[in-house]
Coordinates of C-alpha atoms and ligand atoms in Angstrom, one line a residue:
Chain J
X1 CA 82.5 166.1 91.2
X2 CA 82.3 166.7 94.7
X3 CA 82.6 164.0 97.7
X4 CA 81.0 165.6 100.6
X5 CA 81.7 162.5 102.7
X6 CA 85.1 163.8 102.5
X7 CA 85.0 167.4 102.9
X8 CA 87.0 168.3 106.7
X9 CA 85.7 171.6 106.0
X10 CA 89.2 173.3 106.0
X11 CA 88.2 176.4 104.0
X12 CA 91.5 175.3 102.1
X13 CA 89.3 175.3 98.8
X14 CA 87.9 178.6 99.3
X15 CA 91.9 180.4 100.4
X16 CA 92.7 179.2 97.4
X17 CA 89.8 180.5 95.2
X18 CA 89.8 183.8 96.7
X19 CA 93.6 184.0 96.5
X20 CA 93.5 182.8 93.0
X21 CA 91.1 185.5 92.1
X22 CA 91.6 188.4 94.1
X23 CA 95.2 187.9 95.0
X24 CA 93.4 187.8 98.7
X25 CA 92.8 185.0 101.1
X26 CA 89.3 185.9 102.2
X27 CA 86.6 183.6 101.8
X28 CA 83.9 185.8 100.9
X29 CA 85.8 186.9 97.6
X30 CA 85.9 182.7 96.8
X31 CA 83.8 181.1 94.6
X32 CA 83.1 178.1 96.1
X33 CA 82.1 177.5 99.9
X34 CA 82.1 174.5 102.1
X35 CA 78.5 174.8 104.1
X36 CA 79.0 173.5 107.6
X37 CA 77.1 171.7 110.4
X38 CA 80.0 171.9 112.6
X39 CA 78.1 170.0 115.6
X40 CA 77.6 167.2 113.0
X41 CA 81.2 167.1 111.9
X42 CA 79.8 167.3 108.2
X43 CA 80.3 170.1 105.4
X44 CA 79.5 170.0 101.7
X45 CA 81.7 172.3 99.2
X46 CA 79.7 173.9 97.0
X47 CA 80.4 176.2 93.8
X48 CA 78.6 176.8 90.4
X49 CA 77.3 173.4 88.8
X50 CA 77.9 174.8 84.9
X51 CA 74.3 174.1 84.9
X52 CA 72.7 172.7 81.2
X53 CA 70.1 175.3 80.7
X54 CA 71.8 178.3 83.1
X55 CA 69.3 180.9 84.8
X56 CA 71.7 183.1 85.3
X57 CA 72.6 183.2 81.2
X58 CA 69.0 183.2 80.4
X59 CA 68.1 186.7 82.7
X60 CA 70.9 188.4 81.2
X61 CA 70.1 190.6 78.8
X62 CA 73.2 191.9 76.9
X63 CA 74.8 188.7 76.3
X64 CA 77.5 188.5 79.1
X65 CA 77.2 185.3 80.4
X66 CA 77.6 182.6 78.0
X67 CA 78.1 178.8 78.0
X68 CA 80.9 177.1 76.0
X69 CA 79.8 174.4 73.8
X70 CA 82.7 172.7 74.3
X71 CA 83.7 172.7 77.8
X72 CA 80.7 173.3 79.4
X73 CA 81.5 176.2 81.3
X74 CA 79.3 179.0 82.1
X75 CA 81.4 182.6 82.2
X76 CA 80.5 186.1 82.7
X77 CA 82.5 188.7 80.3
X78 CA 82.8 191.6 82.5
X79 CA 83.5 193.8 80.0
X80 CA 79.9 193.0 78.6
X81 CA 78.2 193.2 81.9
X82 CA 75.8 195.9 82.6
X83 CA 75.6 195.3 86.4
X84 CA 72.1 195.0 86.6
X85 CA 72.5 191.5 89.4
X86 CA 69.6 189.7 88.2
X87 CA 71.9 186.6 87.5
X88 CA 72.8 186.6 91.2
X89 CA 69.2 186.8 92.2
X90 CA 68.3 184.5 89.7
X91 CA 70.4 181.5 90.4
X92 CA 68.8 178.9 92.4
X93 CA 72.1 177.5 93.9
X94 CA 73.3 180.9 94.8
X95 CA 76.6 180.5 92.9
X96 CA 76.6 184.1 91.4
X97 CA 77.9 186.8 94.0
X98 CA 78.1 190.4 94.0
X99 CA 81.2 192.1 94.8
X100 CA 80.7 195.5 96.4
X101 CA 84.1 196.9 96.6
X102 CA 84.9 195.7 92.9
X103 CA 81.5 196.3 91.4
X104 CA 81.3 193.3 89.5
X105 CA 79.4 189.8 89.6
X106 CA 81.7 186.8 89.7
X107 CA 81.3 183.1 89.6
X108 CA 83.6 179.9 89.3
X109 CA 85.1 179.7 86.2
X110 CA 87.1 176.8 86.9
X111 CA 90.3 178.9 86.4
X112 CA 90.7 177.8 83.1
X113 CA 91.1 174.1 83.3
X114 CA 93.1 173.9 86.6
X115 CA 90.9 174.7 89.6
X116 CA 93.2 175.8 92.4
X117 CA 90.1 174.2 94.8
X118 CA 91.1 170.6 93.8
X119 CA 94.7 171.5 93.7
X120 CA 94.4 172.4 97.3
X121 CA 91.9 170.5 99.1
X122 CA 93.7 167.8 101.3
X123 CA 91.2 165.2 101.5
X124 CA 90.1 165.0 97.5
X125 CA 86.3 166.0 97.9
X126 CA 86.1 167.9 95.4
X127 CA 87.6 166.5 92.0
X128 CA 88.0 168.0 88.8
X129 CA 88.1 164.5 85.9
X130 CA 87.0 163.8 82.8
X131 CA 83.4 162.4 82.9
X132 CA 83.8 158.6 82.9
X133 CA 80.3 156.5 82.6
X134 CA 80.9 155.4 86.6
X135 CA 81.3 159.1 87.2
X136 CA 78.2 160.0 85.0
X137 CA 76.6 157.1 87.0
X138 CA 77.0 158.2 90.2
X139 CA 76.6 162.0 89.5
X140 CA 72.7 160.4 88.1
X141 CA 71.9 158.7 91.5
X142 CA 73.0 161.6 93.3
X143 CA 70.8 164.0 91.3
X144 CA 68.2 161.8 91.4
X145 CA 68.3 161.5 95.0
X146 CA 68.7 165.5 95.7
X147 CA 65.4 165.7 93.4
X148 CA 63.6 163.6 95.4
X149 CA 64.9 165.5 98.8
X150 CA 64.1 168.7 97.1
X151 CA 60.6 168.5 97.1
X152 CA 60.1 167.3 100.0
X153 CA 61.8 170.4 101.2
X154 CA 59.9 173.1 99.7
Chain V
X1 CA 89.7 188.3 56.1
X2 CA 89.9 192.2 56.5
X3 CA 93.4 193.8 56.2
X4 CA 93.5 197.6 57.3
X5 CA 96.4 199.2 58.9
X6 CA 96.0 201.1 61.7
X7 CA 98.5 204.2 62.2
X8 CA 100.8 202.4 59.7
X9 CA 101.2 199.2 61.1
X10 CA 99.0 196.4 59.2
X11 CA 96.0 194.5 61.0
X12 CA 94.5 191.3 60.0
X13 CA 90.7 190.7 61.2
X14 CA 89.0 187.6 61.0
X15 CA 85.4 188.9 62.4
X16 CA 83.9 191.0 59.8
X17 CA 81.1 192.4 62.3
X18 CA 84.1 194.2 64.6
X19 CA 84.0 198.2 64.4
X20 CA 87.2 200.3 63.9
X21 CA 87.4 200.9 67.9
X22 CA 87.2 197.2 68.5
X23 CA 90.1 196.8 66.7
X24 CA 91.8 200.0 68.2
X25 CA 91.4 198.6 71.4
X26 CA 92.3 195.1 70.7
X27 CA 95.6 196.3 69.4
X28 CA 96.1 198.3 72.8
X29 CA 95.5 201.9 71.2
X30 CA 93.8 204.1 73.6
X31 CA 91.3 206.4 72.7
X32 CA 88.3 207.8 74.2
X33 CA 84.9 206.3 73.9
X34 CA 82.5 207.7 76.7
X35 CA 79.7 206.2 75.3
X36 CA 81.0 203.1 74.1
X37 CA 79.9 200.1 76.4
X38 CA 80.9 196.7 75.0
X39 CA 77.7 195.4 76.2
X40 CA 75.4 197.5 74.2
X41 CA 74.7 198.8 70.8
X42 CA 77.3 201.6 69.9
X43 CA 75.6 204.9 69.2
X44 CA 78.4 207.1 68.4
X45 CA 77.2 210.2 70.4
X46 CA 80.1 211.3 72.4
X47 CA 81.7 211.5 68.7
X48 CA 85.6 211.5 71.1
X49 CA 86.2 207.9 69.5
X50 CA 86.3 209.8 66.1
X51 CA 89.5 208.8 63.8
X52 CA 90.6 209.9 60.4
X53 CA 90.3 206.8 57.6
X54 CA 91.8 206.9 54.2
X55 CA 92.3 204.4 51.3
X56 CA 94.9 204.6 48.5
X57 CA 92.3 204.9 45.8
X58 CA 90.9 208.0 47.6
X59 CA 93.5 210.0 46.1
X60 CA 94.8 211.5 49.0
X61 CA 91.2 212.6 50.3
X62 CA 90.5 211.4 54.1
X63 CA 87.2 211.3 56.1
X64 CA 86.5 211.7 60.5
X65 CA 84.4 209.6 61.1
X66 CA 83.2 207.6 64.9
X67 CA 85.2 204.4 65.1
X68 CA 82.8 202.9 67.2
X69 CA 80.2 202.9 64.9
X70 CA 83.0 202.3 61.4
X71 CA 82.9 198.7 60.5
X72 CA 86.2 197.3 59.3
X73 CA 86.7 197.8 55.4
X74 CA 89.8 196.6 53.6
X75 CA 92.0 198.5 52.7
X76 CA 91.5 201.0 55.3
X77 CA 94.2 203.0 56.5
X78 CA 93.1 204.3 60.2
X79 CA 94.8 207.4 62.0
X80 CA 93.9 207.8 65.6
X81 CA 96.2 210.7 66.8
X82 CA 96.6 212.6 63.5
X83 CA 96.9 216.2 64.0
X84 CA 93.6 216.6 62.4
X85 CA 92.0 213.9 65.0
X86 CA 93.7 215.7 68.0
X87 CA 92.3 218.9 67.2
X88 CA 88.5 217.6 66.7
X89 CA 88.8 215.4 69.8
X90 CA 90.5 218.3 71.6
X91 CA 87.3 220.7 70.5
X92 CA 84.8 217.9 71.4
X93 CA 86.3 217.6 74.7
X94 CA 86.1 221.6 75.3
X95 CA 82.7 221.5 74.1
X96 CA 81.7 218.9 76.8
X97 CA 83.7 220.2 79.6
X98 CA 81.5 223.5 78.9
X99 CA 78.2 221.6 79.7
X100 CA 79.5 219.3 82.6
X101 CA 82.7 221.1 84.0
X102 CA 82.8 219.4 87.5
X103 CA 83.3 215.9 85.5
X104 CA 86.5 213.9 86.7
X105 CA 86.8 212.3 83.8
X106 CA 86.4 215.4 81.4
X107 CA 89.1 217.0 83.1
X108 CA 91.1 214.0 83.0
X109 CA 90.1 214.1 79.5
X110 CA 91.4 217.7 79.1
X111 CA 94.5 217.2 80.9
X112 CA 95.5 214.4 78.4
X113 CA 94.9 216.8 75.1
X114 CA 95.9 220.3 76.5
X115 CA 92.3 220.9 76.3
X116 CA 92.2 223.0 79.6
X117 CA 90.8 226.3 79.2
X118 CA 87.3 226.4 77.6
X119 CA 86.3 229.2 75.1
X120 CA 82.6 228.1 75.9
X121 CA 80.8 229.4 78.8
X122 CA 80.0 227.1 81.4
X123 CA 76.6 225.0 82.5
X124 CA 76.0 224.8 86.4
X125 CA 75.5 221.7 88.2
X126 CA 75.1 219.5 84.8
X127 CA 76.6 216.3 85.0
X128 CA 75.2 214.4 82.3
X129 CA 77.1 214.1 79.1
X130 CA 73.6 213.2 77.1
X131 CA 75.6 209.9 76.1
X132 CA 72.4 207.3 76.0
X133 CA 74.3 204.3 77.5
X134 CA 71.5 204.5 80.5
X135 CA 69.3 204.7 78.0
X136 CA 70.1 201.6 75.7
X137 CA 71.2 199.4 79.0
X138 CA 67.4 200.5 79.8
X139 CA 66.1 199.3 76.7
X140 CA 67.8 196.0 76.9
X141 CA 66.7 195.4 80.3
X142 CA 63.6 195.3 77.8
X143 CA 62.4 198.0 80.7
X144 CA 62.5 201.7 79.0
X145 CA 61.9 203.1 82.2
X146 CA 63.9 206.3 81.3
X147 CA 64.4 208.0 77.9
X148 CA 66.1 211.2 76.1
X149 CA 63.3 213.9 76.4
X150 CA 63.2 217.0 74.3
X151 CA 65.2 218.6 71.7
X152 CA 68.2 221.0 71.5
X153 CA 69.3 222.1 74.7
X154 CA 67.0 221.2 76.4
X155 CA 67.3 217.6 75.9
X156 CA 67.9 215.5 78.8
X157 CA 67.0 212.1 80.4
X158 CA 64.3 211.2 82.6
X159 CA 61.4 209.1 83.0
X160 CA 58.2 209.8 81.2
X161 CA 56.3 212.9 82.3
X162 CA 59.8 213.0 85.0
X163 CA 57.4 211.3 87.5
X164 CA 58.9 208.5 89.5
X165 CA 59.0 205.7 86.9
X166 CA 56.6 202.9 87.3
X167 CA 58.2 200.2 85.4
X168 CA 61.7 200.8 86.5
X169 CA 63.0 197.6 88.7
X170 CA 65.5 199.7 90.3
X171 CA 68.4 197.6 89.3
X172 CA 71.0 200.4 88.5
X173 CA 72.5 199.4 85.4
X174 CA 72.0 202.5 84.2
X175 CA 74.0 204.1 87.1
X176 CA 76.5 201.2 86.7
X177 CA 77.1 201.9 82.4
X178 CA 77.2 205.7 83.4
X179 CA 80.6 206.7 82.5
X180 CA 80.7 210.2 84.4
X181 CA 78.7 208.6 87.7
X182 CA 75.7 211.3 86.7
X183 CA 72.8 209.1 87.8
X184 CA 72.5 208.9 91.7
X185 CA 71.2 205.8 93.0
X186 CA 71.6 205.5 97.1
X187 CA 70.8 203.1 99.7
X188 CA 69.7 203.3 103.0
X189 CA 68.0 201.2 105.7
X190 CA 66.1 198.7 103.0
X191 CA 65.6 201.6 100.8
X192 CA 67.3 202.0 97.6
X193 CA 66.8 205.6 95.2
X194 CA 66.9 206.3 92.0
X195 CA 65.1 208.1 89.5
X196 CA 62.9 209.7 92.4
X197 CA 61.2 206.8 93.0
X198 CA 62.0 204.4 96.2
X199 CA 62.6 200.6 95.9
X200 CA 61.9 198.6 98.7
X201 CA 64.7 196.2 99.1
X202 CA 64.2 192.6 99.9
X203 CA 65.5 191.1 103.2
X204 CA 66.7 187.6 102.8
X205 CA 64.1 185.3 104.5
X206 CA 66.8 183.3 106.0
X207 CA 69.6 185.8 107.7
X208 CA 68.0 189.0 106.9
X209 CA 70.6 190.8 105.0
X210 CA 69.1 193.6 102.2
X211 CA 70.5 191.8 98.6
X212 CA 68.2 192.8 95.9
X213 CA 64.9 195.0 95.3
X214 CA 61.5 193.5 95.6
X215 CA 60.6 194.7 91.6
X216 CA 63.9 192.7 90.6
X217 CA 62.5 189.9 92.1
X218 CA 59.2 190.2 90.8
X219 CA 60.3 191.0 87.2
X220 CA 62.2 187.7 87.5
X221 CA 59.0 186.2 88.4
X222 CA 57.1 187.6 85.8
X223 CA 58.9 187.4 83.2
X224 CA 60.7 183.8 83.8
X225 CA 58.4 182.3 85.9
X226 CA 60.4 181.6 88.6
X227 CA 58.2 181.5 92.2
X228 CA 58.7 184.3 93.9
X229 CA 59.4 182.1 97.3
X230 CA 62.2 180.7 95.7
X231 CA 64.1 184.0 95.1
X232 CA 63.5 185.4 98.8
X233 CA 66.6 184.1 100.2
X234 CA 69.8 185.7 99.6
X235 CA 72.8 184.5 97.3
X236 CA 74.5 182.6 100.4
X237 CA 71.6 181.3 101.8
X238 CA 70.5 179.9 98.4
X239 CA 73.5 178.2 98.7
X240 CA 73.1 176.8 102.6
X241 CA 69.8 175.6 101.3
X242 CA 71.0 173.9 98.8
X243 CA 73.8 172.4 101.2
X244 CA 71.5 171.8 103.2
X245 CA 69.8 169.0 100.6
X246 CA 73.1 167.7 99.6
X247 CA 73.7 166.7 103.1
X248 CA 70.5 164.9 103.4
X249 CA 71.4 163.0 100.2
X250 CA 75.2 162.2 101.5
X251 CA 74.5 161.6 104.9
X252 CA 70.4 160.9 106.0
Ligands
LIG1 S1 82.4 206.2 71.7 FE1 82.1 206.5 69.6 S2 81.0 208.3 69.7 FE2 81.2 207.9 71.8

């Protein structure tokens, strides 16, 4: 869950991804990003939603992204990955990068239950809780809302 | 559940569907499996994954055969660096150094079983092994852009008719599965090559940067249905756009 009205846009959360997966603290190797209007004082941190129907899983073709029943999360298998990029052209959020110097897709993958992004942001904006029904409620009105601001957009 | 034992020591596998070498490797045994690509179906044509299976009932009788294509029988007693193995491997190896003797990872290969000096003549400027793992990443792209053409030694990859291929999308998984980098694929100025043919590449409507060739994008479209406006903008910019709504919602 992500508060955006909270976000200082620190780039704390995306050190600590990139660090956390590349043993690197450069934020073009993290996962998540905080998008800033810095003349507005506002950011929003953004990483991959786990999405219910994911684009990027349906486009791949050998099977390497899959979505655990259980938890939810969506997770490429490197091994399995053919390195075709479709999945980063097809997500509509833009959550799937490709790594040049590695030559490998990667994603959030919520490093395994403990996602060094919460641990590390100072202000709480983004959260990492089990789905209450007041957290299911307000993650509704704020979908509902985006959908509406979506079309208008396009 | 399968019990086999794999140079002596005893395995127990719960997924019937796993091959010998996914077990092999599992257990942290290395052997060499050029044309083994976890993603694809196994083909067994580089035949260096071979390993020498037994069973007491055999009495005393073995059989090579191409672990990546052996499914997991019980009982099975596996060698994978018998003397017997070594030599086969060590022969394949020669043989393919012969055809492609400027590979790194032949000679690599050849360093690791004493297989240096070749007792075949040599093939100029051949890089390709003949493994198929283009080929099948090709054909579960659900592409086929490229294929093995013609028999014996002549047999080789290549498009049909080796004209530029038309239904290729340019997205280089088959230079990407290649496991002796024989398939070029460059890029320069918006341009990427491969297979003789040029692919334009898109240029993200938003900051400009080059991320992915218009016939990926169009093969997304046409196959998924997804409008082809909405894939003009690059990974990051995806992303700021979709910001870019979130801060409406939070903020407006
Ligand atoms: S990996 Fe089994 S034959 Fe090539």
């Amino acid at each position: 869950m992500i508060y955006p009205e909270k976000c200082i846009g620190c780039s704390s959360c995306e050190l600590a991804c990139s660090f956390q997966h590349t043993g690197e603290f450069r934020p073009t190797k993290s996962r998540i990003s905080a998008i800033r209007w810095p003349k507005m004082g506002v950011s929003v941190p953004l990483t991959c939603l786990q999405c219910e129907d994911p684009s990027c899983m349906k486009v791949c073709m050998v099977g390497a992204i899959t979505k655990d029943k259980e938890t939810g999360l969506v997770s490429i298998n490197q091994e399995k990955c053919i390195g075709c990029r479709l999945c980063t052209a097809a997500c509509p959020f833009g959550n799937i990068n490709y790594d040049p110097e590695e030559a490998i897709v990667f994603k959030c993958d919520l490093c395994d239950g403990e996602p060094q992004c919460v641990e590390f942001c100072p202000n709480n904006a983004i959260e990492y809780r089990e789905a209450t029904d007041a957290l299911l409620q307000r993650k509704k009105k704020v979908s509902a809302k985006f959908a509406e601001i979506l079309e208008e957009v396009r | 559940m399968i019990k086999i034992r794999v140079n002596g020591k005893p395995v127990a596998i719960h997924d019937e569907d796993k091959t010998l070498l996914d077990v092999i490797k599992e257990i942290g045994i290395n052997i060499p499996a050029l044309c083994y690509h976890p993603g694809l179906p196994a083909r067994g044509s580089c035949r260096l994954c071979v390993v020498e299976i037994t069973k007491p009932s055999w009495n005393g009788r073995s059989k090579i055969v191409t672990s990546c294509l052996y499914p997991c029988e019980d009982g099975l007693e596996v060698l994978t660096h018998s003397p017997k193995v070594i030599k086969l491997r060590k022969v394949i190896i020669k043989l393919l150094l012969a055809r492609c003797s400027d590979s790194k990872e032949l000679q690599e290969l050849a360093l690791q079983y004493n297989a240096d000096v070749s007792r075949f003549g040599t093939k100029e400027n051949e890089k390709c092994i003949l493994c198929g793992l283009c080929t099948r990443a090709c054909e579960e792209m659900g592409i086929e852009a490229i294929s093995m053409v013609n028999r014996g030694w002549k047999k080789e990859v290549a498009p049909p008719y080796y004209e530029p291929p038309e239904n290729c999308i340019g997205c280089g998984a088959c230079a990407e599965v290649c496991p002796v980098g024989a398939i070029e694929l460059t890029e320069t100025n918006g341009i990427r090559r491969i297979w003789n043919r040029e692919f334009e590449i898109q240029k993200c409507v938003e900051c400009g940067k080059y991320f992915a060739t218009v016939a990926q994008l169009e093969h997304l479209h046409n196959k998924y249905g997804i409008p082809l406006k909405d894939l003009k903008t690059c990974p990051e910019c995806s992303k700021k756009r979709v910001g870019t709504v979130l801060k409406k919602t939070f903020f407006d």
